[in-house]
Coordinates of C-alpha atoms in Angstrom, one line a residue:
P293 CA 13.5 -29.0 -45.4
F294 CA 12.6 -26.2 -43.1
T295 CA 10.6 -23.3 -44.6
P296 CA 11.2 -19.9 -42.9
L297 CA 8.2 -18.6 -40.9
K298 CA 7.7 -15.5 -43.0
D299 CA 7.3 -17.7 -46.2
R300 CA 4.8 -19.9 -44.4
I301 CA 2.8 -17.0 -43.0
E302 CA 2.6 -15.4 -46.4
K303 CA 1.0 -18.6 -47.8
E304 CA -1.0 -19.9 -44.8
K305 CA -1.9 -16.7 -42.8
P306 CA -1.5 -13.7 -45.0
E307 CA -3.5 -11.5 -42.6
M308 CA -0.6 -11.8 -40.1
L309 CA 2.1 -10.7 -42.7
P310 CA 1.8 -7.0 -42.0
S311 CA 2.5 -7.5 -38.3
L312 CA 5.4 -9.8 -39.1
L313 CA 6.9 -7.2 -41.4
R314 CA 6.5 -4.5 -38.8
L315 CA 8.4 -6.8 -36.3
E316 CA 11.2 -7.4 -38.8
E317 CA 11.5 -3.7 -39.3
S318 CA 11.7 -3.0 -35.6
M319 CA 14.1 -5.8 -34.8
G320 CA 16.3 -5.5 -37.8
T321 CA 16.7 -8.2 -40.4
E322 CA 19.6 -10.0 -38.8
D323 CA 17.8 -10.5 -35.4
F324 CA 14.5 -11.3 -37.2
E325 CA 16.1 -14.0 -39.3
K326 CA 17.9 -15.6 -36.3
H327 CA 15.1 -15.4 -33.7
I328 CA 11.8 -15.2 -35.5
N329 CA 12.0 -16.6 -39.0
T330 CA 13.2 -19.9 -37.5
L331 CA 10.1 -20.4 -35.3
Q332 CA 8.0 -23.4 -35.7
S333 CA 4.7 -21.5 -35.6
I334 CA 3.0 -18.3 -34.5
R335 CA -0.6 -17.8 -33.5
R336 CA -2.6 -14.7 -32.5
N337 CA -5.9 -13.9 -30.9
D338 CA -7.3 -10.6 -29.8
T339 CA -4.9 -10.0 -26.8
T340 CA -2.1 -12.5 -27.2
V341 CA 0.5 -13.7 -29.7
M342 CA 2.0 -17.1 -29.1
L343 CA 5.4 -18.0 -30.6
I344 CA 6.3 -21.7 -30.8
T345 CA 9.9 -22.9 -30.9
E346 CA 11.6 -26.2 -30.4
R347 CA 14.8 -24.6 -28.9
P348 CA 14.9 -23.5 -25.2
L349 CA 17.7 -21.0 -26.0
Q350 CA 15.5 -19.4 -28.7
K351 CA 12.7 -19.0 -26.2
T352 CA 15.0 -17.4 -23.6
N353 CA 16.5 -15.0 -26.2
I354 CA 13.1 -13.8 -27.4
E355 CA 11.8 -13.3 -23.9
A356 CA 14.9 -11.4 -22.9
K357 CA 15.3 -9.1 -25.9
F358 CA 12.2 -8.7 -28.0
L359 CA 8.9 -8.8 -26.1
P360 CA 8.1 -5.1 -26.4
Q361 CA 8.7 -5.1 -30.1
I362 CA 6.5 -8.2 -30.6
E363 CA 3.7 -6.6 -28.5
K364 CA 3.8 -3.5 -30.6
A365 CA 4.1 -5.1 -34.0
F366 CA 1.1 -7.4 -33.3
D367 CA -0.8 -4.9 -31.3
V368 CA -1.4 -7.3 -28.4
Q369 CA -1.2 -7.1 -24.6
F370 CA 0.6 -10.4 -24.0
V371 CA 3.3 -12.5 -25.7
R372 CA 3.8 -16.2 -24.9
V373 CA 6.8 -18.1 -26.1
V374 CA 6.3 -21.8 -25.9
C375 CA 9.1 -24.4 -26.2
L376 CA 8.1 -27.8 -27.5
G377 CA 11.6 -29.3 -27.2

């Protein structure tokens, strides 16, 4: 069964949880649950956050609607959305 991203981050990468919570607050819970909490993975370095999805439509929606919120929540300069599907 699929485990929501926020639950996985809380257990595996707790240092990223505050940024994820800021993103949820800025996007709203409904959009966060639909577009972010269903991601396969999320990774971050000093300047970039990378969101990994298996669905091309999810990638398109995130890139079209949420890049500024993601940049601000994670305090990064770049956001990459990668589709593995």
